[in-house]
Short mmCIF file of C-alpha atoms in Angstrom, two decimals:
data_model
loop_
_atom_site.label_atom_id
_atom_site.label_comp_id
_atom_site.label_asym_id
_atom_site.label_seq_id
_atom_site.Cartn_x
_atom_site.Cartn_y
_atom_site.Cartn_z
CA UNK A 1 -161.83 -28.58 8.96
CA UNK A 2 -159.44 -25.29 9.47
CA UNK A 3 -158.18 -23.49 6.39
CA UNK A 4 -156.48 -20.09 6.24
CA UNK A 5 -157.05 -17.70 3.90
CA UNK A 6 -154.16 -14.87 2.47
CA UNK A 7 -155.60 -11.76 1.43
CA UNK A 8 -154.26 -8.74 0.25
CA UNK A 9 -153.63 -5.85 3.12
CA UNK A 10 -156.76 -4.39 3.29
CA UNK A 11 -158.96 -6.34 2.11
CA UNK A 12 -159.11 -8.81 5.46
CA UNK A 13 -162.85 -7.58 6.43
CA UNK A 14 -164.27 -7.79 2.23
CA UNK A 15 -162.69 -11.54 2.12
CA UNK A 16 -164.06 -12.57 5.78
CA UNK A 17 -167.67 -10.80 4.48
CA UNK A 18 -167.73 -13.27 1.15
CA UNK A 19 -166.42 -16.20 2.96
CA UNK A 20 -169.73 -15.92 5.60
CA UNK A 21 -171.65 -15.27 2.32
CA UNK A 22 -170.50 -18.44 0.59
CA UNK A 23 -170.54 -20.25 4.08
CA UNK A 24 -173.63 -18.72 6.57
CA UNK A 25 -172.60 -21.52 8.86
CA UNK A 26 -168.61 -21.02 9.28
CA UNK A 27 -166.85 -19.95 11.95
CA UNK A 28 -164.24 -17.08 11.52
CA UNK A 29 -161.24 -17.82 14.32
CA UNK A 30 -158.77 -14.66 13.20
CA UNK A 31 -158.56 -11.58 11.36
CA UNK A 32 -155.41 -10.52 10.90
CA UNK A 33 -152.90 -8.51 8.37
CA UNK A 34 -153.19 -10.50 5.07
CA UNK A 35 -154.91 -13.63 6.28
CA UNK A 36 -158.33 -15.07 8.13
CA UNK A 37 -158.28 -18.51 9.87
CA UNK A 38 -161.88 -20.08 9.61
CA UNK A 39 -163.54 -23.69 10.39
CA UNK A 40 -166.19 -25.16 8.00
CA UNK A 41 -168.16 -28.53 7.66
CA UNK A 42 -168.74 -27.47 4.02
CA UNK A 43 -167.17 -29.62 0.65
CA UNK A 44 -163.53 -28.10 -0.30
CA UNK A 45 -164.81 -27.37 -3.65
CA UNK A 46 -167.05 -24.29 -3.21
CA UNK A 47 -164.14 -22.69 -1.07
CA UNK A 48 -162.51 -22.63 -4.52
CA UNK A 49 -165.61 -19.69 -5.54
CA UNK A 50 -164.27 -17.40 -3.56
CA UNK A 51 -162.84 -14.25 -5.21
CA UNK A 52 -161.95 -11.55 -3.02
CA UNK A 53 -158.68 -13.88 -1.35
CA UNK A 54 -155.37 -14.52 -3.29
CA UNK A 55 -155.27 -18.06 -2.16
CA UNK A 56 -157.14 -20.64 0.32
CA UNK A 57 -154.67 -23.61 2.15
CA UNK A 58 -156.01 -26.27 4.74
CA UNK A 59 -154.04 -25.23 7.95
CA UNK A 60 -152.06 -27.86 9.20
CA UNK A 61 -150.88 -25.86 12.00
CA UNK A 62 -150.05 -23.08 14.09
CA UNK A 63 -147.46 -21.63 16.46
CA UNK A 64 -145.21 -19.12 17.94
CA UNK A 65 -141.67 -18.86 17.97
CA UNK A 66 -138.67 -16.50 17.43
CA UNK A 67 -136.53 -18.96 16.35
CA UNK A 68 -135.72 -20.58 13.15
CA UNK A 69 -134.75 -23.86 14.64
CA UNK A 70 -138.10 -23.98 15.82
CA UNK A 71 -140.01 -23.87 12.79
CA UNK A 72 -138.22 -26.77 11.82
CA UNK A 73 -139.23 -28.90 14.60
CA UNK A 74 -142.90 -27.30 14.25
CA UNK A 75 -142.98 -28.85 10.83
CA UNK A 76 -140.91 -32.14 12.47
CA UNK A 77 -144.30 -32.44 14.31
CA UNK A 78 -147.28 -31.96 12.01
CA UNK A 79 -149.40 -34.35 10.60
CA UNK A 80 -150.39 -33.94 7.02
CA UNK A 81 -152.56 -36.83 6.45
CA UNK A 82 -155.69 -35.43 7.39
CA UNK A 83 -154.84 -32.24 4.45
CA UNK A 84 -154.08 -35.11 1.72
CA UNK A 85 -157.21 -36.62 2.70
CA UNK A 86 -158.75 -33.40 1.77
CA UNK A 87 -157.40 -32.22 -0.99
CA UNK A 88 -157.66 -35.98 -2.73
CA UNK A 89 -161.46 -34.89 -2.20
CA UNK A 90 -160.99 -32.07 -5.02
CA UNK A 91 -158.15 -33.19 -7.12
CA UNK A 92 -155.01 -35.37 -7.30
CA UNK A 93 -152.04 -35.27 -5.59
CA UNK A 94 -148.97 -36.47 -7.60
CA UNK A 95 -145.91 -37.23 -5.00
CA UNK A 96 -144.37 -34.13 -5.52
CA UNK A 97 -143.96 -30.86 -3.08
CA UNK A 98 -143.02 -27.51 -3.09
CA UNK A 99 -142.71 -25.21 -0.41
CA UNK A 100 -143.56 -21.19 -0.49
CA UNK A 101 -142.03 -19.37 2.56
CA UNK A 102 -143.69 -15.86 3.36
CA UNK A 103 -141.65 -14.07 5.91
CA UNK A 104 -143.05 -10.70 7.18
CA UNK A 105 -141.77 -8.08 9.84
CA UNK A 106 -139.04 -11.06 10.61
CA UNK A 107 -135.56 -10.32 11.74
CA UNK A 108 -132.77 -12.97 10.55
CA UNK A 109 -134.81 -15.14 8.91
CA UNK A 110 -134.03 -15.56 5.18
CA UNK A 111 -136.72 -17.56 2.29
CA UNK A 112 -134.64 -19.46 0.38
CA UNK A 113 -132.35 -20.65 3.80
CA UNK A 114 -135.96 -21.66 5.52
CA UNK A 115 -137.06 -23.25 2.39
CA UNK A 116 -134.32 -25.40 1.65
CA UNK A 117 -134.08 -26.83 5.86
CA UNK A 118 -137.68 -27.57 5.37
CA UNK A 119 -137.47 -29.33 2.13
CA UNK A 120 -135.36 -32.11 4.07
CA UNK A 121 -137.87 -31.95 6.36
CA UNK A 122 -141.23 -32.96 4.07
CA UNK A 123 -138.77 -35.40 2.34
CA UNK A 124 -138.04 -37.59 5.07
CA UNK A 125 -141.40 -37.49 6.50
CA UNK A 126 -143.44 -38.26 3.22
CA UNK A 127 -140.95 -39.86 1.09
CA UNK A 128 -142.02 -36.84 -1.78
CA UNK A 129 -139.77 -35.38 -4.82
CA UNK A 130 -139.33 -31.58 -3.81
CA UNK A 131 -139.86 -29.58 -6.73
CA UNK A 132 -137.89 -25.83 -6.56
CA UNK A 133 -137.87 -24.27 -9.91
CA UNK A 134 -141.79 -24.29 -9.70
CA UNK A 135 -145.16 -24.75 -7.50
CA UNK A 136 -146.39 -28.13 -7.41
CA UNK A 137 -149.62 -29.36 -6.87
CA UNK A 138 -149.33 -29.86 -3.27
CA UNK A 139 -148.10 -26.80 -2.31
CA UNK A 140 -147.02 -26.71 1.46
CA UNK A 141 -147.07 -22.57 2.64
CA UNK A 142 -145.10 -21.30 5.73
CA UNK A 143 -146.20 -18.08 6.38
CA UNK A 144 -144.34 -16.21 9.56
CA UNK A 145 -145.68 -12.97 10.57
CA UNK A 146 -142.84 -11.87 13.35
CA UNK A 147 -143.56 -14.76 15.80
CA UNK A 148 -146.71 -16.55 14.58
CA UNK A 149 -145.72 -19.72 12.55
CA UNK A 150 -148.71 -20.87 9.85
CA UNK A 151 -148.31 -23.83 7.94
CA UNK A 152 -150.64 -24.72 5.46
CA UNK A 153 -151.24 -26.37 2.24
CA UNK A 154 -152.99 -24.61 -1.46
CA UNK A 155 -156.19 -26.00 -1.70
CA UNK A 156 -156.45 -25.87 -5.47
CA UNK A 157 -153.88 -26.85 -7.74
CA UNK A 158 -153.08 -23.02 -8.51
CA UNK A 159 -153.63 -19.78 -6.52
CA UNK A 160 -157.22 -18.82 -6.59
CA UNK A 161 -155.79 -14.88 -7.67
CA UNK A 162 -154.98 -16.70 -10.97
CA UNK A 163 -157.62 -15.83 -13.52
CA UNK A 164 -158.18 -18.36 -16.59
CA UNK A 165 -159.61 -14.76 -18.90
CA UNK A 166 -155.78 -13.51 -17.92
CA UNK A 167 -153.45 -14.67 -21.21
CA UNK A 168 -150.70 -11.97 -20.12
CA UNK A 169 -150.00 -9.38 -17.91
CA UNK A 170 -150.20 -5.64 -18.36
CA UNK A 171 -148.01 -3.24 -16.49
CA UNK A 172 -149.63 -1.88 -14.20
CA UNK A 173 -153.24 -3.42 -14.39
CA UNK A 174 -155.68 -4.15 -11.16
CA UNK A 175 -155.21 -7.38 -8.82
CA UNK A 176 -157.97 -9.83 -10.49
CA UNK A 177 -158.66 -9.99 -6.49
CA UNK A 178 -158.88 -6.02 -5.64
CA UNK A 179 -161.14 -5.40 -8.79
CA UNK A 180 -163.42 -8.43 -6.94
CA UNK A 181 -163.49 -7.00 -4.15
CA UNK A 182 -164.38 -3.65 -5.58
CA UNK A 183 -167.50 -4.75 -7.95
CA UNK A 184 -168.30 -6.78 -4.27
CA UNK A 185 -168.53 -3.68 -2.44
CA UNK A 186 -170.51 -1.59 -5.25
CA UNK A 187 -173.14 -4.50 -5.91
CA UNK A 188 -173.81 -6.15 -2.38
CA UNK A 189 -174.48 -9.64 -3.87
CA UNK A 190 -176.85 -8.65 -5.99
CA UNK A 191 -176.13 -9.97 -9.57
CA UNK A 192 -177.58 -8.58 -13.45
CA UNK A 193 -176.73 -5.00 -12.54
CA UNK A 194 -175.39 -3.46 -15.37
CA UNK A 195 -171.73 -2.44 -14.98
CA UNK A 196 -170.21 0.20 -16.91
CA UNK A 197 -166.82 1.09 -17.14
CA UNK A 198 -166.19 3.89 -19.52
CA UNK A 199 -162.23 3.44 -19.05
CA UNK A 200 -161.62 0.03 -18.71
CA UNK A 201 -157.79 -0.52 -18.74
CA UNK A 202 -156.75 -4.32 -19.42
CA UNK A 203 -160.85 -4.64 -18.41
CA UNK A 204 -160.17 -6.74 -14.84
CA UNK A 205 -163.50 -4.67 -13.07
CA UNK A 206 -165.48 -5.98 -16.24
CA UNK A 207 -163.99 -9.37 -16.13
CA UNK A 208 -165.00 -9.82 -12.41
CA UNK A 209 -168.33 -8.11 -12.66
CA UNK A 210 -169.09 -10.83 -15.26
CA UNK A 211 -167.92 -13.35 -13.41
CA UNK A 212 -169.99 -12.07 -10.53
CA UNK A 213 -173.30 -12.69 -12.74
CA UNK A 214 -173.64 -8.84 -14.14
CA UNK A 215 -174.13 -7.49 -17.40
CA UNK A 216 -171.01 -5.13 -18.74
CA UNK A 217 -170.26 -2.67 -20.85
CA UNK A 218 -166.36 -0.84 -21.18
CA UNK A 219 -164.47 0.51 -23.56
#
C-alpha cells in the first residue's frame, strides 16, 4: 500500500530516516518540500508511531495539472475503496467526510472554492454527509504543490502532530513534531539517555524525549 506523509519544511530527510527505522523493509518513492510518498506491506497501525511527520494519509492518487477543472475530474476518477478497506483495519469509519485543501506556490486557485466543487464530488460518488465546520474521521486531503495534484486520506482519526500530554496551547511553544525530531537527531535511537533541559518552556523536548523511552529532567 502507498501512503504520503506531510512534514514540516525541513524536516523531509529526519521523517524519511524514522519511517526506514520503523519500516527496514519500505520503499521511499519521493522526497519532496513538506511530504514523502512511500510503499509498505506493514499493518497501518505502527505507521501511527511515527513522530517526526505532522500527519500520515493512504494516497489515493496522484497527478499533474494546471487547471482547476482538472482536479475535479482527477477526484471524478479515483477509487477509494481500497483506502476504506484500510483504514476499517485501524478504526471506524462513520459516513461522514471532510475535505482539507493545501494549496502551495498555486496561482488562481482558492481553498474554500476547491473545497466546496469537491465536496459535490465525494457526495455523489459515496453517498457521504460532508462535514465543513470540522475534520471528520475520514478525512480526504488535496494537497497541490504548483502542478502536482495529491489526494489522500488521514490515516488516524486525528493528525498524528496532535499530542494527547497537550491540554492547551502556549504562544509561541515548539511543534510537538520539531521537538521529535530534535531529541531524534541528539539520541540516534538509542533510548534511557538522560535528557536535561535546564529551560524547558511549555516542556515539548521533555515530553517527546519521554515518549521516545528517555529519562528527563527540566525545569
Amino acid at each position: 500500500m502507498k501512503y504520503i506523509a506531510y512534514t514540516t519544511k525541513g524536516l523531509e530527510q529526519v521523517s524519511v530516516d524514522e519511517i526506514k527505522h520503523l519500516l527496514p523493509e519500505v520503499r521511499v518513492e519521493e522526497i519532496k518540500t513538506k511530504r514523502i510518498v512511500f510503499e509498505t506491506d506493514s499493518k497501518p497501525q505502527i505507521l501511527t508511531q511515527l513522530r517526526t511527520v505532522d500527519d500520515v494519509g493512504v494516497l489515493v492518487g496522484k497527478t499533474v495539472t494546471s487547471r482547476l477543472e482538472d482536479v475535479i475530474s482527477f477526484a471524478e476518477t479515483e477509487d477509494f475503496n481500497g483506502t476504506i478497506s484500510v483504514i476499517r483495519l485501524i478504526r471506524d469509519i462513520s459516513k461522514k467526510f471532510s475535505i482539507t485543501a493545501t494549496l502551495a506556490g498555486v496561482q488562481g486557485y482558492k481553498s474554500a472554492e476547491l473545497v466546496e466543487k469537491l465536496s459535490k464530488v465525494f457526495t455523489d460518488k459515496t453517498g457521504w454527509q460532508f462535514s465543513e465546520t470540522e475534520r471528520s474521521g475520514f478525512d480526504i486531503r488535496i494537497f497541490v504543490d504548483r502542478n502536482e495534484i495529491y489526494c489522500s486520506v488521514r490515516l488516524a482519526e486525528e493528525s498524528l502532530h496532535n499530542r494527547r500530554y497537550k491540554t492547551q496551547s502556549k504562544e509561541g511553544s515548539l511543534k510537538s513534531t520539531i521537538a521529535a525530531s530534535l531529541v531524534q537527531l541528539a539520541c540516534n535511537w538509542k533510548t534511557n539517555l538522560k535528557i536535561v533541559d535546564n529551560f524547558c518552556g511549555s516542556g515539548t523536548v521533555l515530553a517527546e524525549a519521554l515518549l521516545a523511552g528517555n529519562q528527563v529532567y527540566g525545569g
